[in-house]
PDB file of C-alpha atoms in Angstrom:
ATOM      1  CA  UNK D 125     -24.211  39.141 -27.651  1.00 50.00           C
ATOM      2  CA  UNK D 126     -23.023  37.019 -24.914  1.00 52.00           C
ATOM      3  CA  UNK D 127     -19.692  37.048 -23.451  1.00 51.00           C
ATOM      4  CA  UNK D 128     -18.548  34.014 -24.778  1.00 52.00           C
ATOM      5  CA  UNK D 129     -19.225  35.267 -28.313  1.00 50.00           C
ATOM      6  CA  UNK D 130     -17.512  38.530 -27.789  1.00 54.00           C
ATOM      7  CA  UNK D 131     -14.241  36.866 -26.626  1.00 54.00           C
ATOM      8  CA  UNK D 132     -14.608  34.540 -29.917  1.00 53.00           C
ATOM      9  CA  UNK D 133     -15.057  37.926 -31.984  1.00 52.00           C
ATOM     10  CA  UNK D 134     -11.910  39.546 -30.370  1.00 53.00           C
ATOM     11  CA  UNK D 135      -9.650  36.923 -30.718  1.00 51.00           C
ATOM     12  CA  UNK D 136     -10.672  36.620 -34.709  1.00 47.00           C
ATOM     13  CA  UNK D 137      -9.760  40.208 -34.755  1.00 46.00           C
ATOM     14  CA  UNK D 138      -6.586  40.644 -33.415  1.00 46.00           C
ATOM     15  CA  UNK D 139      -5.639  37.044 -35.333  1.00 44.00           C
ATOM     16  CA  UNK D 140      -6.612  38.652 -38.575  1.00 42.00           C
ATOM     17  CA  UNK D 141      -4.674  42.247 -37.613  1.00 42.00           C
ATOM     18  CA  UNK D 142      -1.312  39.785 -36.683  1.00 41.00           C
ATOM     19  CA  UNK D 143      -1.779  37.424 -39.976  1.00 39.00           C
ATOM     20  CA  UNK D 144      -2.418  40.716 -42.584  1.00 39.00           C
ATOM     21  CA  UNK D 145       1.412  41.456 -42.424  1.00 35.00           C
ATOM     22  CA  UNK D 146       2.362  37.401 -42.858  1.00 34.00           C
ATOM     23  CA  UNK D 147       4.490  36.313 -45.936  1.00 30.00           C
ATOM     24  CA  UNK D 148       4.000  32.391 -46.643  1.00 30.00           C
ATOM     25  CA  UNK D 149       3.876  30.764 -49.838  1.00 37.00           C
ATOM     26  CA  UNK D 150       0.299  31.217 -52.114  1.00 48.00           C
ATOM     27  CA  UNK D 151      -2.381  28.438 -52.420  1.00 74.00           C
ATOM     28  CA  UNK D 152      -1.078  26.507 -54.794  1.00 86.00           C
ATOM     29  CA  UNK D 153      -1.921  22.944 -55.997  1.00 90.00           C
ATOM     30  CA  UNK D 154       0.311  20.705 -53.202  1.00 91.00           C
ATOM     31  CA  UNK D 155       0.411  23.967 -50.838  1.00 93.00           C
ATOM     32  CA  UNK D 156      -1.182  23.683 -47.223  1.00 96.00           C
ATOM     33  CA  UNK D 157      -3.333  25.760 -45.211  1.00 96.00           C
ATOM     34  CA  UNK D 158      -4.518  26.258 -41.406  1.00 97.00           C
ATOM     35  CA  UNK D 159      -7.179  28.353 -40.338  1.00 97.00           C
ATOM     36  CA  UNK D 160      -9.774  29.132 -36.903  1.00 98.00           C
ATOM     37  CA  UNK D 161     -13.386  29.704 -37.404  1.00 98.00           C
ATOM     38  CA  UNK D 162     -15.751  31.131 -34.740  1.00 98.00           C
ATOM     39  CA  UNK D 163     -19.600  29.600 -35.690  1.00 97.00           C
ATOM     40  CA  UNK D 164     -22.930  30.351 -34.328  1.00 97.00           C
ATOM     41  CA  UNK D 165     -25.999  28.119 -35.241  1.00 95.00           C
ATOM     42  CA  UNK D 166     -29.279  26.460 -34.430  1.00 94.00           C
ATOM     43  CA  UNK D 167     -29.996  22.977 -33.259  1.00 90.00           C
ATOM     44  CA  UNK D 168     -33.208  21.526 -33.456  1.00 89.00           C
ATOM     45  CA  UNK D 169     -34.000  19.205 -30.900  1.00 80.00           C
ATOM     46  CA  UNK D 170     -37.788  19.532 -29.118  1.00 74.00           C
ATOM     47  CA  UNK D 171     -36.795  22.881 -29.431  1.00 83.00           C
ATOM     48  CA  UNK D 172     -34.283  25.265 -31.590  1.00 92.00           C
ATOM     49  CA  UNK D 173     -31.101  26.007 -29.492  1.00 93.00           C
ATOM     50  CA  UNK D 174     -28.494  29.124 -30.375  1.00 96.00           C
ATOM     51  CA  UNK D 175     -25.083  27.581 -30.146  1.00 95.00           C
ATOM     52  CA  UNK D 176     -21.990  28.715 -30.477  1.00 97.00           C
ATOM     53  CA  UNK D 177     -18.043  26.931 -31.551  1.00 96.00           C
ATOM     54  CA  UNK D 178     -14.502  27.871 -32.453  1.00 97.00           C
ATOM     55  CA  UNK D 179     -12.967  25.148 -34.587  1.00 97.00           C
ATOM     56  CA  UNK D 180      -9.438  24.911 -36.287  1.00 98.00           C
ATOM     57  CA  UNK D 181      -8.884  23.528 -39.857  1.00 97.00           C
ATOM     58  CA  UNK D 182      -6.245  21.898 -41.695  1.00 98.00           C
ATOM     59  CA  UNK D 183      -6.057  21.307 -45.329  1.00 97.00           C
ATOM     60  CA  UNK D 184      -4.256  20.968 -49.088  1.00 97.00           C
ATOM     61  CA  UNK D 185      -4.800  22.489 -52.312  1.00 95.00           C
ATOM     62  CA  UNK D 186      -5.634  19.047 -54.550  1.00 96.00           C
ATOM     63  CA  UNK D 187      -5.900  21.444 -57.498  1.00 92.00           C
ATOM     64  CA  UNK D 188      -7.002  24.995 -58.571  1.00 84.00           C
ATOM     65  CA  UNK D 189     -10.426  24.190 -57.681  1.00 94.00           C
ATOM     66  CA  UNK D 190     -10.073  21.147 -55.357  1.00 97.00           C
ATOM     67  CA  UNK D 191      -9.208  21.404 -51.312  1.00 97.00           C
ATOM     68  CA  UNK D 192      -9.705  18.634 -48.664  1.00 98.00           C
ATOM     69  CA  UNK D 193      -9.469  19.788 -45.063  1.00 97.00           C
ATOM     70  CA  UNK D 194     -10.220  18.638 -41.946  1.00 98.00           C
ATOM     71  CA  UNK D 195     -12.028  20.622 -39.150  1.00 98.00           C
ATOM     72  CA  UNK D 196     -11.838  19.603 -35.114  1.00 97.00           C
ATOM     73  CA  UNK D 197     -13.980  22.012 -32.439  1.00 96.00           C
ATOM     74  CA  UNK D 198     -15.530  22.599 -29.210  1.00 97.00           C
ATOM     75  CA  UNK D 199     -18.646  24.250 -28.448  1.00 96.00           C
ATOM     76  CA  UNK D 200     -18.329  27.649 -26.844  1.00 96.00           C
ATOM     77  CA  UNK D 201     -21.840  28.896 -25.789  1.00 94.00           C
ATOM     78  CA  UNK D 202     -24.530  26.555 -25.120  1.00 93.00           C
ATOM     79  CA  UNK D 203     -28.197  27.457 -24.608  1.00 95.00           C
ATOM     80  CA  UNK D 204     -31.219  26.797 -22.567  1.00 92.00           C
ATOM     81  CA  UNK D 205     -35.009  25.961 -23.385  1.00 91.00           C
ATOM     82  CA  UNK D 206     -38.082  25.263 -21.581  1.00 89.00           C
ATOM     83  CA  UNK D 207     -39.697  22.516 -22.752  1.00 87.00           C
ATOM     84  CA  UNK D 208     -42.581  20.028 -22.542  1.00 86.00           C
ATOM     85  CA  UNK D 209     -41.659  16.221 -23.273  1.00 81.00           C
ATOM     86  CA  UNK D 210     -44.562  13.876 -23.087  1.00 83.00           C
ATOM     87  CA  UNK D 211     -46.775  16.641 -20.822  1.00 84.00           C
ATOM     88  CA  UNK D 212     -43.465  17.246 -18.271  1.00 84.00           C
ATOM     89  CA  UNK D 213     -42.255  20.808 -18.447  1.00 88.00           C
ATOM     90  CA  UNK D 214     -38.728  20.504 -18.175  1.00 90.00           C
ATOM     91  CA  UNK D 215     -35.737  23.338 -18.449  1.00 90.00           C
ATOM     92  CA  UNK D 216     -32.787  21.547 -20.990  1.00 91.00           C
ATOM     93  CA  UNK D 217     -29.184  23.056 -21.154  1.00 94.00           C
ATOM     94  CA  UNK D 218     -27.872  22.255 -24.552  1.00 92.00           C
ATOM     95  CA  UNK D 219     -23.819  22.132 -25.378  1.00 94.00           C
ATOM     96  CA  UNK D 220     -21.832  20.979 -28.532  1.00 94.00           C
ATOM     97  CA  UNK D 221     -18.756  19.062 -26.097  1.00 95.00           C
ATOM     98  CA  UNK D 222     -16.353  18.684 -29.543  1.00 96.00           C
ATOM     99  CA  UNK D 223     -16.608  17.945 -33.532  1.00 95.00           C
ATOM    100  CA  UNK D 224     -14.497  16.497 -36.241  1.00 97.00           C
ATOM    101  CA  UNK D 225     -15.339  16.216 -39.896  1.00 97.00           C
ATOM    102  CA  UNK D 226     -13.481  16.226 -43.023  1.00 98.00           C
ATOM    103  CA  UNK D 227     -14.336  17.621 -46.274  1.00 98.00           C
ATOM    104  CA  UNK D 228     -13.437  18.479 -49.776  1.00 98.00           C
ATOM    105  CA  UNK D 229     -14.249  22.400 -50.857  1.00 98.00           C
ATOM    106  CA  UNK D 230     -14.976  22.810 -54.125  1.00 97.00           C
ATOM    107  CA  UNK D 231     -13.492  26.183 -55.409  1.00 96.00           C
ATOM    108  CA  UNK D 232     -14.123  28.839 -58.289  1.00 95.00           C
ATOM    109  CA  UNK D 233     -11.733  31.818 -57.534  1.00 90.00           C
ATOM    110  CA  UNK D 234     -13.321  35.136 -58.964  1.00 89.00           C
ATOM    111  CA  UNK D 235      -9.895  37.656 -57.529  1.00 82.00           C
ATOM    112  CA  UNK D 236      -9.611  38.669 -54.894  1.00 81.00           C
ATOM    113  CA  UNK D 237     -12.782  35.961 -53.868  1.00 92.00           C
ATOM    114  CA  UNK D 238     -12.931  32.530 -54.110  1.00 93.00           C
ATOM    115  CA  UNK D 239     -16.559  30.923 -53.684  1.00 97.00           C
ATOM    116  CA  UNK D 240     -16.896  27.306 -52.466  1.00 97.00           C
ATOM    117  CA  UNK D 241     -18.703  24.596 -51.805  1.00 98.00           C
ATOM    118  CA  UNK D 242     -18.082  22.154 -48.730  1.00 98.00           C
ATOM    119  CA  UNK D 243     -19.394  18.032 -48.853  1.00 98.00           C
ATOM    120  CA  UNK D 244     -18.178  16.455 -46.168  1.00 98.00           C
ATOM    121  CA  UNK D 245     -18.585  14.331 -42.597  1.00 98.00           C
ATOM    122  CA  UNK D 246     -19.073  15.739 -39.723  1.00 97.00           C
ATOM    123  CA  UNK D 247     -18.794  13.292 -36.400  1.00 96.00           C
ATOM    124  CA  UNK D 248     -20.944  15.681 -33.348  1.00 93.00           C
ATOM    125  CA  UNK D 249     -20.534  15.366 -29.366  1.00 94.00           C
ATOM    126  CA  UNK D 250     -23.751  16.961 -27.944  1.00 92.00           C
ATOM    127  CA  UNK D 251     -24.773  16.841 -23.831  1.00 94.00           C
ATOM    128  CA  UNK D 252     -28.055  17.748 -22.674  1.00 91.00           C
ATOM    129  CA  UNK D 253     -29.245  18.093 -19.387  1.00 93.00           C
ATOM    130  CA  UNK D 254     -32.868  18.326 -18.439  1.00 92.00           C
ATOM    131  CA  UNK D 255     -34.467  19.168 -15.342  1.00 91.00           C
ATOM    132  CA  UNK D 256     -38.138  19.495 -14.405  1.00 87.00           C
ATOM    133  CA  UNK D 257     -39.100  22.924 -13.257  1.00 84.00           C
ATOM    134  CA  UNK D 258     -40.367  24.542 -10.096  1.00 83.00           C
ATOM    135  CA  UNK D 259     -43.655  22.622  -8.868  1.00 82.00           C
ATOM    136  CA  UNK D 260     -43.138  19.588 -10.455  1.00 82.00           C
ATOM    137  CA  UNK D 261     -41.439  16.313  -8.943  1.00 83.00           C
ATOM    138  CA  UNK D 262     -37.543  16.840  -9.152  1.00 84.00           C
ATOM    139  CA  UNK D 263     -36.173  14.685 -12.000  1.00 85.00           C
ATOM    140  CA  UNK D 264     -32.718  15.596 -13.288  1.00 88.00           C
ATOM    141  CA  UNK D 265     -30.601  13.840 -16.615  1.00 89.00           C
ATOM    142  CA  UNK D 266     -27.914  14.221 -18.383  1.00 91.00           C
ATOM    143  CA  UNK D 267     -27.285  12.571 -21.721  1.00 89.00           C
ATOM    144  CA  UNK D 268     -24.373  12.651 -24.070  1.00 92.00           C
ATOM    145  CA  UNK D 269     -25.072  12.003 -27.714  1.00 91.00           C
ATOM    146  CA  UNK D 270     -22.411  11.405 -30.688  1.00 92.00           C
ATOM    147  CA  UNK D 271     -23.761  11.325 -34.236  1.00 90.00           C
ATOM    148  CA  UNK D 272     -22.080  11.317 -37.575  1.00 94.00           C
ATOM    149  CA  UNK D 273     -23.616  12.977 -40.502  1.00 95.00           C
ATOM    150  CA  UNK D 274     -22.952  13.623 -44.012  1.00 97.00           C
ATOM    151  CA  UNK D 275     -22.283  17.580 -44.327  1.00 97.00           C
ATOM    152  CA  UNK D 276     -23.113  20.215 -47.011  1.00 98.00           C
ATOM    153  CA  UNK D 277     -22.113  24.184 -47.048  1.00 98.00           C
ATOM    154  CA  UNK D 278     -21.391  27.410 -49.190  1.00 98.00           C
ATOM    155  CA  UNK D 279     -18.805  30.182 -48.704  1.00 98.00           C
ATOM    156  CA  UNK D 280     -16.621  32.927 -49.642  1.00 98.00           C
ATOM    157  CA  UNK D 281     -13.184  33.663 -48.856  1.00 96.00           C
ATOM    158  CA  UNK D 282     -11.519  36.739 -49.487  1.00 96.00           C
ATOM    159  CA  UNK D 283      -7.697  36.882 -50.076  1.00 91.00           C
ATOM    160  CA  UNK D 284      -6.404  39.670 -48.024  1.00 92.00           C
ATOM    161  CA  UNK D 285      -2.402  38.652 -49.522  1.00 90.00           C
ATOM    162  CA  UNK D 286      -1.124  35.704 -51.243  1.00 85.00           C
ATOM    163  CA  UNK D 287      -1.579  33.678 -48.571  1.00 89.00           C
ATOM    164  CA  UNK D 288      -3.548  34.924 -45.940  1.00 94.00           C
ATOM    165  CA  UNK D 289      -7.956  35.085 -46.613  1.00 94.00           C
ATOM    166  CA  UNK D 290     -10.582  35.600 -44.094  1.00 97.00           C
ATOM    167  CA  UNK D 291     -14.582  33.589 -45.078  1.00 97.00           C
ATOM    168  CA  UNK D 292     -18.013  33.629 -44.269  1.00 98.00           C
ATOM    169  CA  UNK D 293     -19.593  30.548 -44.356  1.00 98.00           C
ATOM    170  CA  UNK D 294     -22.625  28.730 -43.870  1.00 98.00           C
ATOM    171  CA  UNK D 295     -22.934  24.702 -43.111  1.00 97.00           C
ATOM    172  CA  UNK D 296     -25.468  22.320 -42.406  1.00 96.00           C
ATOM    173  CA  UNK D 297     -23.347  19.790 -40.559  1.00 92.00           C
ATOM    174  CA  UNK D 298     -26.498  17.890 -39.812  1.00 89.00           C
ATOM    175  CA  UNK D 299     -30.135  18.169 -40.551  1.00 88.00           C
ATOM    176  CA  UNK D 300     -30.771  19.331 -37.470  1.00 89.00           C
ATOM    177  CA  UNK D 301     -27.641  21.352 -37.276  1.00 91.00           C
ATOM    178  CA  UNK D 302     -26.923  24.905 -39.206  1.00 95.00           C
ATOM    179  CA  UNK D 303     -24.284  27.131 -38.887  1.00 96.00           C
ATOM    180  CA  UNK D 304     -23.085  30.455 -39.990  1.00 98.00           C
ATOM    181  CA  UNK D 305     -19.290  31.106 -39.557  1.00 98.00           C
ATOM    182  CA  UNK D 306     -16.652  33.136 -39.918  1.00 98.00           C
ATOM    183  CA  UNK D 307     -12.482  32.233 -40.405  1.00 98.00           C
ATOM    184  CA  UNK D 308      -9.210  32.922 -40.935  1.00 98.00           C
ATOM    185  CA  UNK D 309      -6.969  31.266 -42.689  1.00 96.00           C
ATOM    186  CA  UNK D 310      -2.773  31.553 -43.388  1.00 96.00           C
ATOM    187  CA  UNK D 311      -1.041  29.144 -46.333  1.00 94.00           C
ATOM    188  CA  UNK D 312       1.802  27.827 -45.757  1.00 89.00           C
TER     189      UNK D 312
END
């Protein structure tokens, strides 16, 4: 585990100790929420990089089983590969720079759980920067990439109170893209 993921897991902790005692309103059709995830996942690019983000959401209840939300993040841990692009062995450093999507969740509560689905789009800042290795003629290049995406997940959510749940989640915010997540999340 690196550090970076650590920190992300402590923070989700303590947030989750400090929300259990909140009183706010229940989800409710017309209510609003806020939450923080902390996401690890795989990108496929020449290779498969382990990536990490912490994101915040924002959403409203549309109905019993209808939210839209919106989700904004930064990447947290990037990763690096060796690889070979057209015969050049090259060492690539991988980072998410931010994200924004939004989405609708489609609920089915079964107390105290609610499972969803998530259909969305996702908008993705990526940098990579490549450099040829040891023995080889020093090249060096950086390239920022934004792509946009249609979006597709699954989750649970557990209810801790009326108004305060914690989820597990797992995304595809692009086909090359996966994530595994977890969140908290306070109505009010």
């Amino acid at each position: 585990m690196t550090r970076g993921s650590r920190r992300g897991w402590s923070i989700l902790a303590g947030l989750m100790l400090a929300a259990n005692g909140a009183a706010v309103q229940a989800m409710e059709p017309g209510s609003w929420y806020g939450g923080i995830d902390y996401a690890t996942g795989t990108l496929d690019d020449e290779a498969e990089f382990d990536l990490s983000m912490g994101s915040v959401r924002f959403g409203t209840v549309v109905s019993g089983n209808i939210r839209l939300e919106g989700r904004f993040g930064v990447g947290l841990d990037g990763d690096s590969k060796a690889v070979t692009v057209s015969n050049v062995p090259l060492n690539v450093d991988y980072d998410i720079d931010r994200f924004a999507g939004v989405y609708a969740l489609f609920t089915i509560p079964v107390e105290p759980l609610t499972l969803y689905s998530v259909a969305g789009y996702t908008s993705v800042e990526t940098t990579a920067r490549a450099s040829t290795l040891p023995g080889y003629p020093r090249l060096e290049n950086s390239l920022t990439d934004r792509t946009g995406s249609g979006s597709v997940g699954i989750g649970v959510e557990y209810d801790m109170t009326d108004s305060v749940g914690v989820n597990v989640e797992a995304m595809r915010y692009a086909s090359n893209f996966t994530t595994v997540s977890v969140g908290l999340r306070v109505a009010f």
